[in-house]
């Protein structure tokens, strides 16, 4: 009991250290009032003492169960939760030694006594894939069960579009449209089309599932979708924002069937300038369901065998790829930062065991869809802003000057040419950094550090532009099946097309959207953390089979306790200073550790040779030990 902790204040840059016995039983994430004991000065850290716990963040915890003579104890799987919870006899719910469980806290721990709780759910045995996945879902408080009323509403949804639903819609059933997605995808929410106009301009159609037609505002499904905020994709598991009957059924743009859509028709000049935009509810009949792999083979290798019997699609793809390049170059000229960060593709067998970890392919098909979706999102945001329609924007604020200064030092230490990153940094400067690092062995590390040096994108009704994209206007319009803000944007488009709100109504609407935006940003962060934890867990399961084996890697982060090493397959492990047979000191400005006796330097971005020394599957922690022969 009484473990030390840190307090993050609402205002100010400095975190406060809470010494042992000074946190009044506050747990990770709790909102508290605190008294300042000492300000940060003279190299000493700021200290505080909790005086009141205002709001508890964790009515439940997930942990490992340990039986006792009477009842048992649960230790949280979240290492930030230091306090064990005592389970009284009769509250174990059949939990066994090593079981992962969800526990309701009955009495919170404080500095004098342990907390108590009761087991709500036994998730399974420690080390079991399904139990670990459930533990991550519970730990991040993700909603994986739909309320009965929402399921009943989904069940009442039609299987097909009726003739009555076509009234007032732009009829595009004769226009050649198709979807491009991963082979395993079932929730297909975007289709595309392209025709050439007599004046030489492109007419790009981005057709998005009209989810707002089936999910009415204030309905049971809508309420649940708003709470979830986003779909969550963890390994081979999807926690959808909408019931599958909708997301994989009537809302999904399957090939060869009529589907209701919201269409953005953009007339683009030969240099990619958007000269005209039409937004309209529509109906399409997708000509084909294409996969990224098939499109990549066609555009990158000239193999069009996948498109035999689908007339016109290959010609469309070639024109689309031409337009993709035009749009990309236009975006590059204005300075958009193209963070092409590698992602891990974890292959899992039917038993939930990882069989391989590869780098996810980002070929021409993926880039084509990405570019067209960016184009549509930007066009919609600019249109709604121009007509003063309340909206949820996706904003990305300018970087913090101190972080840019630190990034500049880091790049110079790596030998990556860079301009002075001080004052008003333009995204073009950061794109130049990525280009200069592209052919180096630490290109991926530079991309990740650059990403961490920028602000996080978020949702808000205040249009502040998108720094990373170099865009004055940006919102999310293209994925209403899996993101709630996109569904709201669709509703705003329909309002603008029918009954534009008066001033007072518009102000109320904007306030409502801002609350939705804040919750959506929080839900997005929770989803990302859960997805990352699931990846870490599976990577640990994979590397557990390779203990004792040697790999080449790159130092991807340094702390006073050691450094992280990233392997070619993006698996990251930790090398502890305690295992290095020297006293190492962290040089924060130089992003390195310096050995006092050996003068050995371990610098971020440096290639090293490691041995996998230990793996903890439950925490996702992987430990490496260093082999002194460096690749440099």
Coordinates of C-alpha atoms in Angstrom, one line a residue:
X1 CA 0.0 0.0 0.0
X2 CA 1.0 3.6 -0.3
X3 CA 3.0 3.3 -3.6
X4 CA 4.3 6.5 -5.1
X5 CA 2.6 8.0 -8.2
X6 CA 2.4 11.1 -10.4
X7 CA -0.3 13.8 -10.7
X8 CA -1.0 15.5 -14.0
X9 CA -2.5 18.9 -13.3
X10 CA -5.3 20.4 -15.4
X11 CA -3.1 23.5 -16.1
X12 CA 0.6 23.8 -16.4
X13 CA 3.3 21.7 -18.0
X14 CA 4.9 20.1 -14.8
X15 CA 3.7 16.8 -13.4
X16 CA 3.7 16.5 -9.6
X17 CA 5.3 13.5 -7.8
X18 CA 3.1 12.0 -5.1
X19 CA 5.4 10.4 -2.5
X20 CA 4.5 7.1 -0.8
X21 CA 1.6 7.6 1.6
X22 CA 0.5 10.9 -0.1
X23 CA -2.1 9.8 -2.6
X24 CA -5.0 9.0 -0.3
X25 CA -5.8 5.8 -2.1
X26 CA -6.2 7.5 -5.5
X27 CA -5.9 5.0 -8.4
X28 CA -4.8 5.5 -12.0
X29 CA -7.1 7.9 -13.8
X30 CA -8.9 9.2 -10.7
X31 CA -9.7 12.9 -10.6
X32 CA -8.4 14.4 -7.4
X33 CA -7.8 17.6 -5.5
X34 CA -4.2 18.0 -4.3
X35 CA -2.0 20.3 -2.1
X36 CA 1.3 21.4 -3.5
X37 CA 4.2 20.4 -1.2
X38 CA 7.0 21.7 -3.2
X39 CA 7.5 23.5 -6.6
X40 CA 9.9 22.4 -9.2
X41 CA 13.1 24.4 -8.6
X42 CA 16.8 23.9 -8.4
X43 CA 16.7 20.6 -10.2
X44 CA 14.2 19.2 -7.7
X45 CA 10.9 17.8 -8.9
X46 CA 7.5 19.2 -7.9
X47 CA 5.7 17.2 -5.2
X48 CA 2.1 17.2 -4.1
X49 CA -0.3 15.4 -1.7
X50 CA -3.8 14.3 -2.6
X51 CA -6.4 15.8 -0.2
X52 CA -9.6 14.5 -1.9
X53 CA -10.6 11.9 -4.5
X54 CA -13.2 13.8 -6.5
X55 CA -14.2 11.1 -9.1
X56 CA -13.2 7.5 -9.4
X57 CA -12.2 6.3 -12.9
X58 CA -12.3 2.6 -12.2
X59 CA -15.5 1.0 -10.7
X60 CA -14.0 -2.3 -12.0
X61 CA -10.5 -3.6 -12.7
X62 CA -9.2 -6.6 -14.6
X63 CA -6.5 -8.7 -12.9
X64 CA -5.1 -12.1 -12.1
X65 CA -6.7 -14.1 -9.2
X66 CA -4.6 -15.6 -6.4
X67 CA -6.5 -17.8 -3.9
X68 CA -5.9 -17.5 -0.2
X69 CA -6.9 -19.5 2.9
X70 CA -10.1 -17.5 2.9
X71 CA -11.2 -15.8 -0.4
X72 CA -8.3 -14.5 -2.5
X73 CA -6.5 -11.5 -4.0
X74 CA -6.6 -9.9 -7.4
X75 CA -3.6 -8.0 -8.9
X76 CA -4.4 -5.7 -11.8
X77 CA -3.0 -6.6 -15.2
X78 CA -2.6 -2.8 -15.7
X79 CA 0.9 -2.1 -14.2
X80 CA -0.2 1.4 -13.3
X81 CA -2.7 -0.1 -10.8
X82 CA -0.4 -0.9 -7.9
X83 CA -3.0 -1.9 -5.2
X84 CA -4.2 -5.5 -4.9
X85 CA -7.9 -6.0 -4.2
X86 CA -9.0 -8.5 -1.6
X87 CA -11.8 -10.9 -2.5
X88 CA -13.9 -12.1 0.5
X89 CA -15.2 -15.7 0.7
X90 CA -18.3 -16.0 -1.3
X91 CA -17.3 -13.3 -3.8
X92 CA -14.9 -15.5 -5.9
X93 CA -17.5 -16.6 -8.5
X94 CA -15.5 -19.8 -9.0
X95 CA -12.2 -18.1 -9.9
X96 CA -9.2 -20.3 -9.8
X97 CA -5.5 -19.7 -9.4
X98 CA -4.1 -17.7 -12.3
X99 CA -7.5 -16.9 -13.7
X100 CA -8.0 -13.5 -15.4
X101 CA -11.1 -11.9 -13.8
X102 CA -13.1 -8.7 -13.8
X103 CA -13.6 -7.3 -10.3
X104 CA -16.1 -4.8 -9.0
X105 CA -14.5 -2.6 -6.4
X106 CA -16.6 -2.6 -3.2
X107 CA -14.2 -0.5 -1.1
X108 CA -11.3 1.5 -2.6
X109 CA -7.8 1.0 -1.1
X110 CA -6.2 3.9 0.8
X111 CA -2.9 4.4 2.5
X112 CA -4.0 2.3 5.6
X113 CA -6.0 -0.6 4.3
X114 CA -6.5 -2.8 1.2
X115 CA -9.4 -2.4 -1.1
X116 CA -12.1 -5.1 -1.4
X117 CA -14.1 -6.4 -4.3
X118 CA -16.1 -9.2 -5.8
X119 CA -15.5 -11.1 -9.0
X120 CA -18.0 -10.2 -11.7
X121 CA -16.6 -12.4 -14.5
X122 CA -14.0 -15.1 -14.9
X123 CA -12.4 -14.5 -18.3
X124 CA -10.3 -17.6 -18.5
X125 CA -6.9 -18.9 -17.6
X126 CA -3.7 -16.8 -17.6
X127 CA -2.0 -17.1 -21.0
X128 CA -5.1 -18.2 -22.9
X129 CA -5.5 -16.1 -26.1
X130 CA -9.3 -15.6 -25.7
X131 CA -8.9 -14.6 -22.0
X132 CA -6.2 -12.1 -22.7
X133 CA -8.2 -10.5 -25.5
X134 CA -11.3 -10.3 -23.2
X135 CA -9.0 -8.8 -20.5
X136 CA -7.9 -6.0 -22.9
X137 CA -11.5 -5.3 -23.9
X138 CA -12.6 -5.1 -20.2
X139 CA -9.5 -3.1 -19.2
X140 CA -10.3 -0.4 -21.8
X141 CA -14.0 -0.5 -21.0
X142 CA -15.0 -1.3 -24.5
X143 CA -18.6 -2.2 -25.1
X144 CA -18.8 -5.6 -26.8
X145 CA -22.4 -6.4 -26.3
X146 CA -25.3 -4.6 -27.9
X147 CA -28.4 -3.7 -25.8
X148 CA -31.5 -5.8 -26.6
X149 CA -33.4 -2.7 -28.0
X150 CA -30.5 -1.9 -30.4
X151 CA -30.5 -5.5 -31.6
X152 CA -34.2 -5.5 -32.1
X153 CA -34.0 -2.3 -34.1
X154 CA -31.2 -3.8 -36.3
X155 CA -33.3 -7.0 -36.8
X156 CA -36.1 -4.9 -38.2
X157 CA -33.8 -3.3 -40.8
X158 CA -34.6 -4.4 -44.4
X159 CA -32.4 -6.8 -46.4
X160 CA -32.8 -4.8 -49.7
X161 CA -33.6 -1.3 -50.9
X162 CA -37.2 -0.7 -51.7
X163 CA -38.5 1.4 -54.7
X164 CA -40.1 3.9 -52.2
X165 CA -36.7 4.7 -50.8
X166 CA -35.3 6.0 -54.1
X167 CA -37.5 9.2 -54.2
X168 CA -35.4 12.3 -54.3
X169 CA -32.1 10.4 -54.7
X170 CA -29.5 10.8 -57.4
X171 CA -29.8 7.6 -59.4
X172 CA -26.3 6.2 -60.2
X173 CA -27.2 2.6 -60.7
X174 CA -26.0 2.8 -64.3
X175 CA -22.7 4.4 -63.3
X176 CA -19.8 2.0 -63.1
X177 CA -18.8 2.0 -59.4
X178 CA -16.8 -0.4 -57.3
X179 CA -15.3 -0.9 -53.9
X180 CA -11.7 -1.6 -53.0
X181 CA -11.0 -3.2 -49.6
X182 CA -9.0 -5.9 -47.8
X183 CA -10.0 -9.4 -48.7
X184 CA -11.4 -10.1 -45.3
X185 CA -13.4 -6.8 -45.0
X186 CA -17.2 -7.2 -44.6
X187 CA -18.2 -3.6 -43.8
X188 CA -17.8 -1.9 -47.1
X189 CA -18.6 1.8 -46.6
X190 CA -17.1 3.5 -49.7
X191 CA -17.3 3.0 -53.4
X192 CA -15.7 5.1 -56.2
X193 CA -16.3 6.0 -59.8
X194 CA -14.4 8.1 -62.3
X195 CA -15.4 9.6 -65.7
X196 CA -13.7 12.1 -68.0
X197 CA -15.7 15.3 -68.8
X198 CA -15.6 16.9 -72.3
X199 CA -13.6 19.8 -70.9
X200 CA -10.8 17.5 -69.9
X201 CA -11.6 17.5 -66.2
X202 CA -12.1 14.5 -64.0
X203 CA -15.4 13.7 -62.4
X204 CA -14.6 11.7 -59.3
X205 CA -17.4 10.1 -57.4
X206 CA -17.0 9.0 -53.8
X207 CA -20.1 7.1 -52.7
X208 CA -20.5 6.5 -49.0
X209 CA -23.0 4.2 -47.3
X210 CA -26.0 6.2 -46.2
X211 CA -26.0 4.9 -42.6
X212 CA -28.0 8.0 -41.4
X213 CA -31.0 6.6 -43.4
X214 CA -31.1 3.5 -41.2
X215 CA -29.7 4.9 -37.9
X216 CA -32.1 7.6 -36.9
X217 CA -31.0 10.2 -34.4
X218 CA -32.0 9.3 -30.9
X219 CA -32.8 5.7 -31.7
X220 CA -31.5 2.7 -29.6
X221 CA -28.8 1.9 -32.2
X222 CA -27.8 5.6 -32.4
X223 CA -27.4 5.9 -28.7
X224 CA -25.2 2.8 -28.6
X225 CA -23.2 3.9 -31.6
X226 CA -22.6 7.3 -30.0
X227 CA -21.4 5.6 -26.8
X228 CA -19.0 3.4 -28.7
X229 CA -17.8 6.2 -31.0
X230 CA -15.8 3.9 -33.2
X231 CA -15.4 0.3 -34.3
X232 CA -12.4 -1.4 -32.8
X233 CA -10.2 -3.7 -34.8
X234 CA -8.0 -6.0 -32.6
X235 CA -6.1 -8.7 -34.4
X236 CA -8.7 -11.0 -35.8
X237 CA -11.5 -9.6 -33.8
X238 CA -13.8 -6.6 -34.6
X239 CA -16.0 -4.8 -32.0
X240 CA -18.3 -3.0 -34.5
X241 CA -19.9 0.4 -33.8
X242 CA -23.1 -0.9 -35.4
X243 CA -24.8 -4.3 -35.1
X244 CA -23.5 -6.6 -37.8
X245 CA -26.9 -6.9 -39.5
X246 CA -26.4 -3.2 -40.5
X247 CA -22.6 -2.9 -40.8
X248 CA -22.2 -6.1 -42.9
X249 CA -25.7 -6.1 -44.4
X250 CA -27.9 -3.3 -45.7
X251 CA -25.3 -0.6 -45.0
X252 CA -22.5 -2.5 -46.7
X253 CA -21.9 -1.7 -50.4
X254 CA -21.9 -5.3 -51.7
X255 CA -21.3 -5.8 -55.4
X256 CA -24.3 -6.3 -57.7
X257 CA -27.0 -5.1 -55.3
X258 CA -28.6 -1.7 -54.8
X259 CA -27.5 0.4 -51.9
X260 CA -28.4 3.8 -50.5
X261 CA -25.4 6.2 -50.5
X262 CA -24.3 9.7 -49.9
X263 CA -22.4 10.9 -52.9
X264 CA -19.7 13.5 -53.3
X265 CA -19.2 14.2 -57.0
X266 CA -16.1 16.3 -57.4
X267 CA -15.1 17.9 -60.7
X268 CA -11.3 18.1 -60.6
X269 CA -9.1 20.0 -63.1
X270 CA -6.1 18.3 -64.7
X271 CA -3.9 19.6 -61.9
X272 CA -6.2 18.3 -59.2
X273 CA -8.0 21.5 -58.2
X274 CA -11.6 21.0 -57.0
X275 CA -13.6 23.3 -59.3
X276 CA -17.1 22.0 -58.4
X277 CA -18.8 19.8 -55.8
X278 CA -22.2 18.1 -55.7
X279 CA -23.4 16.5 -52.5
X280 CA -26.5 14.3 -52.7
X281 CA -28.3 11.3 -51.3
X282 CA -28.0 8.7 -54.0
X283 CA -28.4 5.0 -54.9
X284 CA -25.7 2.9 -56.5
X285 CA -25.3 -0.7 -57.7
X286 CA -21.6 -1.6 -57.3
X287 CA -20.2 -3.3 -60.4
X288 CA -17.5 -5.2 -58.5
X289 CA -16.0 -5.9 -55.1
X290 CA -12.3 -5.5 -55.7
X291 CA -9.5 -6.3 -53.2
X292 CA -6.3 -4.3 -52.5
X293 CA -4.2 -7.3 -53.6
X294 CA -5.9 -7.6 -57.0
X295 CA -5.7 -3.9 -57.6
X296 CA -2.0 -3.8 -56.6
X297 CA -1.3 -6.7 -59.0
X298 CA -3.0 -4.8 -61.8
X299 CA -1.4 -1.4 -61.2
X300 CA 2.1 -2.5 -60.1
X301 CA 2.6 -5.7 -62.1
X302 CA 0.2 -5.4 -65.1
X303 CA -1.6 -8.5 -64.0
X304 CA -5.3 -7.9 -64.8
X305 CA -6.4 -11.6 -64.6
X306 CA -8.6 -10.7 -61.6
X307 CA -10.8 -8.4 -63.7
X308 CA -11.7 -10.8 -66.5
X309 CA -15.4 -10.5 -67.2
X310 CA -15.7 -7.0 -65.5
X311 CA -15.7 -4.6 -68.5
X312 CA -14.2 -1.2 -68.0
X313 CA -12.8 -1.7 -64.5
X314 CA -9.2 -1.9 -65.5
X315 CA -9.4 1.2 -67.7
X316 CA -11.0 3.0 -64.8
X317 CA -8.3 1.9 -62.4
X318 CA -5.5 3.2 -64.7
X319 CA -7.3 6.6 -65.0
X320 CA -7.8 6.6 -61.2
X321 CA -4.2 5.9 -60.6
X322 CA -3.3 8.8 -62.9
X323 CA -5.6 11.0 -60.8
X324 CA -4.2 9.6 -57.6
X325 CA -0.7 10.8 -58.6
X326 CA -2.1 14.3 -59.5
X327 CA -3.8 14.6 -56.2
X328 CA -0.8 13.3 -54.3
X329 CA 1.6 15.8 -56.0
X330 CA -0.8 18.6 -55.4
X331 CA -0.9 17.7 -51.7
X332 CA 2.8 17.4 -51.6
X333 CA 3.3 20.9 -53.1
X334 CA 1.3 22.5 -50.3
X335 CA 3.4 20.7 -47.8
X336 CA 1.3 17.8 -46.5
X337 CA 3.3 15.4 -44.3
X338 CA 3.1 11.9 -45.7
X339 CA 3.8 9.7 -42.6
X340 CA 4.3 6.4 -44.3
X341 CA 4.9 4.5 -41.1
X342 CA 5.3 0.7 -41.3
X343 CA 2.5 -1.3 -39.7
X344 CA 2.7 -4.9 -38.5
X345 CA 0.6 -7.6 -40.2
X346 CA 0.2 -10.3 -37.5
X347 CA -0.8 -13.6 -39.0
X348 CA -2.9 -15.8 -36.6
X349 CA -4.1 -19.4 -37.1
X350 CA -7.4 -20.9 -36.1
X351 CA -6.2 -21.5 -32.6
X352 CA -5.4 -17.9 -32.0
X353 CA -1.6 -18.5 -32.2
X354 CA 0.6 -16.1 -34.2
X355 CA 2.3 -17.8 -37.1
X356 CA 4.2 -14.8 -38.6
X357 CA 4.7 -11.1 -38.3
X358 CA 5.1 -9.2 -41.6
X359 CA 5.0 -5.6 -42.7
X360 CA 1.5 -4.5 -43.9
X361 CA 1.5 -3.8 -47.6
X362 CA 0.6 -0.2 -48.6
X363 CA 0.4 -0.6 -52.4
X364 CA -1.2 1.5 -55.1
X365 CA -4.7 0.3 -54.2
X366 CA -4.4 1.4 -50.6
X367 CA -2.8 4.7 -51.7
X368 CA -5.5 5.3 -54.3
X369 CA -8.4 4.9 -51.9
X370 CA -6.6 6.9 -49.3
X371 CA -6.1 9.8 -51.7
X372 CA -9.7 9.8 -52.9
X373 CA -11.0 9.7 -49.3
X374 CA -8.8 12.6 -48.3
X375 CA -10.1 14.6 -51.3
X376 CA -13.7 13.9 -50.4
X377 CA -13.2 14.7 -46.7
X378 CA -11.6 18.0 -47.5
X379 CA -14.2 19.0 -50.0
X380 CA -17.1 18.2 -47.7
X381 CA -15.4 20.1 -44.8
X382 CA -14.8 23.2 -46.9
X383 CA -18.4 23.1 -48.2
X384 CA -20.0 22.9 -44.7
X385 CA -17.7 25.6 -43.4
X386 CA -18.5 27.9 -46.3
X387 CA -22.3 27.7 -45.8
X388 CA -21.8 28.1 -42.0
X389 CA -23.3 24.7 -41.2
X390 CA -22.4 23.3 -37.7
X391 CA -20.0 20.4 -38.2
X392 CA -17.5 18.1 -36.5
X393 CA -14.1 18.8 -37.9
X394 CA -11.0 16.6 -37.7
X395 CA -8.3 19.1 -36.7
X396 CA -4.6 18.8 -36.2
X397 CA -3.0 21.7 -34.4
X398 CA 0.5 23.2 -35.1
X399 CA 3.3 21.5 -33.3
X400 CA 4.6 22.6 -29.9
X401 CA 7.8 24.7 -30.4
X402 CA 9.7 22.9 -27.6
X403 CA 9.0 19.5 -29.2
X404 CA 10.1 20.8 -32.6
X405 CA 13.4 22.1 -31.1
X406 CA 14.0 18.6 -29.5
X407 CA 13.2 17.0 -32.9
X408 CA 15.8 19.2 -34.6
X409 CA 18.5 18.1 -32.1
X410 CA 17.5 14.4 -32.6
X411 CA 17.7 14.7 -36.4
X412 CA 21.1 16.4 -36.2
X413 CA 22.4 13.6 -34.0
X414 CA 21.3 11.1 -36.6
X415 CA 22.9 13.1 -39.4
X416 CA 19.5 13.7 -41.1
X417 CA 19.7 17.1 -42.9
X418 CA 17.1 19.5 -41.7
X419 CA 16.2 23.1 -41.7
X420 CA 15.9 25.0 -38.4
X421 CA 12.7 23.8 -36.8
X422 CA 12.0 26.9 -34.7
X423 CA 9.2 29.5 -34.8
X424 CA 6.3 28.8 -37.2
X425 CA 7.1 25.4 -38.6
X426 CA 5.5 24.6 -42.0
X427 CA 4.4 21.1 -42.7
X428 CA 6.6 21.2 -45.8
X429 CA 9.7 21.4 -43.6
X430 CA 8.7 18.1 -41.9
X431 CA 7.9 16.4 -45.2
X432 CA 11.4 17.4 -46.3
X433 CA 12.8 15.6 -43.1
X434 CA 11.0 12.4 -44.1
X435 CA 12.4 12.6 -47.6
X436 CA 15.9 13.1 -46.3
X437 CA 15.5 10.1 -44.0
X438 CA 13.8 7.9 -46.6
X439 CA 16.9 6.0 -47.7
X440 CA 18.5 5.6 -44.2
X441 CA 18.2 2.5 -42.0
X442 CA 16.3 4.5 -39.4
X443 CA 13.6 6.0 -41.7
X444 CA 10.8 4.3 -39.7
X445 CA 12.2 5.6 -36.4
X446 CA 12.4 9.1 -37.8
X447 CA 8.7 8.9 -38.9
X448 CA 7.7 7.6 -35.4
X449 CA 9.6 10.3 -33.6
X450 CA 8.2 13.0 -35.9
X451 CA 4.7 11.7 -35.3
X452 CA 5.2 11.8 -31.5
X453 CA 6.6 15.4 -31.9
X454 CA 3.4 16.6 -33.4
X455 CA 0.0 17.2 -31.8
X456 CA -2.6 14.5 -31.8
X457 CA -5.5 14.9 -34.2
X458 CA -8.9 15.3 -32.6
X459 CA -12.6 16.1 -33.2
X460 CA -14.0 19.5 -32.5
X461 CA -16.7 21.9 -33.9
X462 CA -14.0 24.6 -34.2
X463 CA -12.4 24.5 -37.6
X464 CA -8.7 25.0 -36.9
X465 CA -7.4 23.2 -40.0
X466 CA -5.2 20.1 -40.3
X467 CA -1.5 20.8 -40.0
X468 CA -0.3 17.4 -41.1
X469 CA -2.4 17.5 -44.3
X470 CA -1.7 21.1 -44.9
X471 CA -5.4 21.6 -45.2
X472 CA -7.5 24.6 -44.1
X473 CA -10.6 22.4 -43.9
X474 CA -10.9 18.7 -43.0
X475 CA -13.6 16.4 -41.5
X476 CA -14.4 12.7 -41.6
X477 CA -17.1 11.9 -44.1
X478 CA -16.1 8.5 -45.6
X479 CA -16.6 5.9 -42.8
X480 CA -20.0 6.3 -41.1
X481 CA -20.2 2.5 -40.5
X482 CA -17.2 2.6 -38.2
X483 CA -16.9 6.2 -36.9
X484 CA -19.7 8.2 -35.2
X485 CA -18.4 11.7 -36.3
X486 CA -18.8 10.6 -40.0
X487 CA -22.4 9.7 -39.3
X488 CA -22.9 13.2 -37.8
X489 CA -21.3 14.8 -40.8
X490 CA -23.8 13.0 -43.0
X491 CA -26.7 14.3 -40.9
X492 CA -25.3 17.8 -41.3
X493 CA -25.2 17.5 -45.1
X494 CA -28.8 16.3 -45.1
X495 CA -29.9 19.2 -42.9
X496 CA -28.1 21.7 -45.2
X497 CA -29.9 20.1 -48.2
X498 CA -33.3 20.3 -46.6
X499 CA -34.0 22.4 -43.5
X500 CA -31.0 24.7 -42.8
X501 CA -31.1 25.5 -39.0
X502 CA -31.9 29.0 -37.8
X503 CA -29.4 30.8 -35.6
X504 CA -30.6 29.6 -32.2
X505 CA -31.1 26.1 -33.4
X506 CA -27.7 26.2 -35.0
X507 CA -26.0 27.2 -31.7
X508 CA -27.8 24.4 -29.8
X509 CA -26.8 22.0 -32.5
X510 CA -23.1 23.1 -32.4
X511 CA -23.1 22.6 -28.6
X512 CA -24.5 19.1 -29.0
X513 CA -21.9 18.3 -31.7
X514 CA -19.0 19.5 -29.5
X515 CA -20.0 17.1 -26.7
X516 CA -20.2 14.3 -29.3
X517 CA -16.7 15.4 -30.7
X518 CA -15.1 15.3 -27.3
X519 CA -16.5 11.8 -26.5
X520 CA -15.5 10.6 -30.0
X521 CA -11.9 11.7 -29.4
X522 CA -11.8 9.9 -26.1
X523 CA -13.3 6.7 -27.6
X524 CA -10.8 6.9 -30.4
X525 CA -7.9 7.0 -27.9
X526 CA -9.3 4.1 -26.0
X527 CA -9.7 2.0 -29.2
X528 CA -6.1 2.8 -30.3
X529 CA -4.7 1.8 -26.9
X530 CA -6.7 -1.4 -26.9
X531 CA -5.5 -2.2 -30.4
X532 CA -1.9 -1.5 -29.4
X533 CA -2.2 -3.7 -26.3
X534 CA -3.6 -6.5 -28.4
X535 CA -0.7 -6.2 -30.9
X536 CA 1.8 -6.2 -28.0
X537 CA 0.2 -9.2 -26.4
X538 CA 0.3 -11.2 -29.7
X539 CA 3.9 -10.1 -30.5
X540 CA 4.9 -11.3 -27.1
X541 CA 3.2 -14.7 -27.8
X542 CA 5.1 -14.8 -31.1
X543 CA 8.5 -13.9 -29.6
X544 CA 8.1 -16.4 -26.7
X545 CA 8.9 -19.0 -29.3
X546 CA 12.2 -17.3 -30.2
X547 CA 13.8 -16.9 -26.7
X548 CA 17.5 -17.3 -27.1
X549 CA 17.5 -16.3 -30.8
X550 CA 19.5 -13.3 -32.2
X551 CA 18.1 -10.5 -34.3
X552 CA 19.3 -7.2 -35.8
X553 CA 17.3 -4.1 -34.7
X554 CA 17.4 -0.4 -34.3
X555 CA 17.3 1.6 -31.0
X556 CA 13.8 3.1 -31.1
X557 CA 13.6 4.9 -27.7
X558 CA 15.8 5.6 -24.6
X559 CA 14.9 6.0 -21.0
X560 CA 17.0 6.3 -17.8
X561 CA 16.3 2.6 -17.2
X562 CA 17.3 1.3 -20.6
X563 CA 16.4 1.5 -24.2
X564 CA 13.9 0.0 -26.7
X565 CA 15.0 -1.9 -29.8
X566 CA 12.7 -2.3 -32.8
X567 CA 13.2 -5.4 -35.0
X568 CA 12.6 -5.5 -38.8
X569 CA 9.1 -7.0 -38.2
X570 CA 8.3 -4.1 -35.8
X571 CA 8.5 -6.2 -32.6
X572 CA 9.9 -3.9 -29.9
X573 CA 11.8 -5.1 -26.8
X574 CA 13.6 -3.5 -23.9
X575 CA 17.2 -3.7 -22.9
X576 CA 17.7 -2.9 -19.3
X577 CA 20.6 -0.7 -18.1
X578 CA 21.0 -3.1 -15.2
X579 CA 22.1 -5.8 -17.6
X580 CA 24.8 -3.7 -19.4
X581 CA 27.6 -4.1 -16.8
X582 CA 28.2 -0.3 -16.5
X583 CA 26.6 2.8 -15.0
X584 CA 24.7 4.5 -17.8
X585 CA 23.4 8.1 -17.7
X586 CA 20.5 9.3 -19.8
X587 CA 21.3 12.3 -22.1
X588 CA 17.9 13.6 -22.9
X589 CA 19.0 16.3 -25.4
X590 CA 21.2 13.8 -27.3
X591 CA 18.6 10.9 -27.1
X592 CA 21.2 8.5 -25.8
X593 CA 22.6 6.6 -22.9
X594 CA 26.4 7.1 -22.0
X595 CA 28.4 4.6 -20.1
X596 CA 30.4 6.2 -17.2
X597 CA 33.2 3.6 -17.3
X598 CA 33.2 2.2 -20.8
X599 CA 32.2 5.5 -22.5
X600 CA 29.8 3.3 -24.6
X601 CA 27.0 5.3 -26.2
X602 CA 23.6 3.8 -27.1
X603 CA 21.9 6.3 -29.3
X604 CA 18.4 6.4 -30.7
X605 CA 18.4 5.3 -34.3
X606 CA 21.6 3.2 -33.9
X607 CA 21.6 -0.4 -35.3
X608 CA 22.3 -3.1 -32.7
X609 CA 22.4 -6.9 -32.4
X610 CA 20.2 -8.4 -29.7
X611 CA 19.2 -11.7 -28.1
X612 CA 15.6 -12.4 -27.0
X613 CA 16.1 -13.0 -23.3
X614 CA 12.7 -13.1 -21.7
X615 CA 9.0 -12.6 -22.6
X616 CA 5.9 -11.9 -20.4
X617 CA 2.9 -12.8 -22.5
X618 CA 0.4 -11.3 -20.1
X619 CA 1.9 -7.9 -19.9
X620 CA 3.2 -8.0 -23.5
X621 CA 6.7 -7.2 -22.3
X622 CA 9.6 -8.5 -24.3
X623 CA 13.2 -8.2 -22.9
X624 CA 16.3 -8.2 -25.0
X625 CA 19.9 -8.4 -24.1
X626 CA 22.6 -6.7 -26.2
X627 CA 25.3 -8.4 -28.3
X628 CA 28.2 -6.1 -28.3
X629 CA 28.9 -6.4 -32.0
X630 CA 27.0 -3.4 -33.5
X631 CA 26.2 -3.2 -37.2
X632 CA 27.7 0.2 -37.3

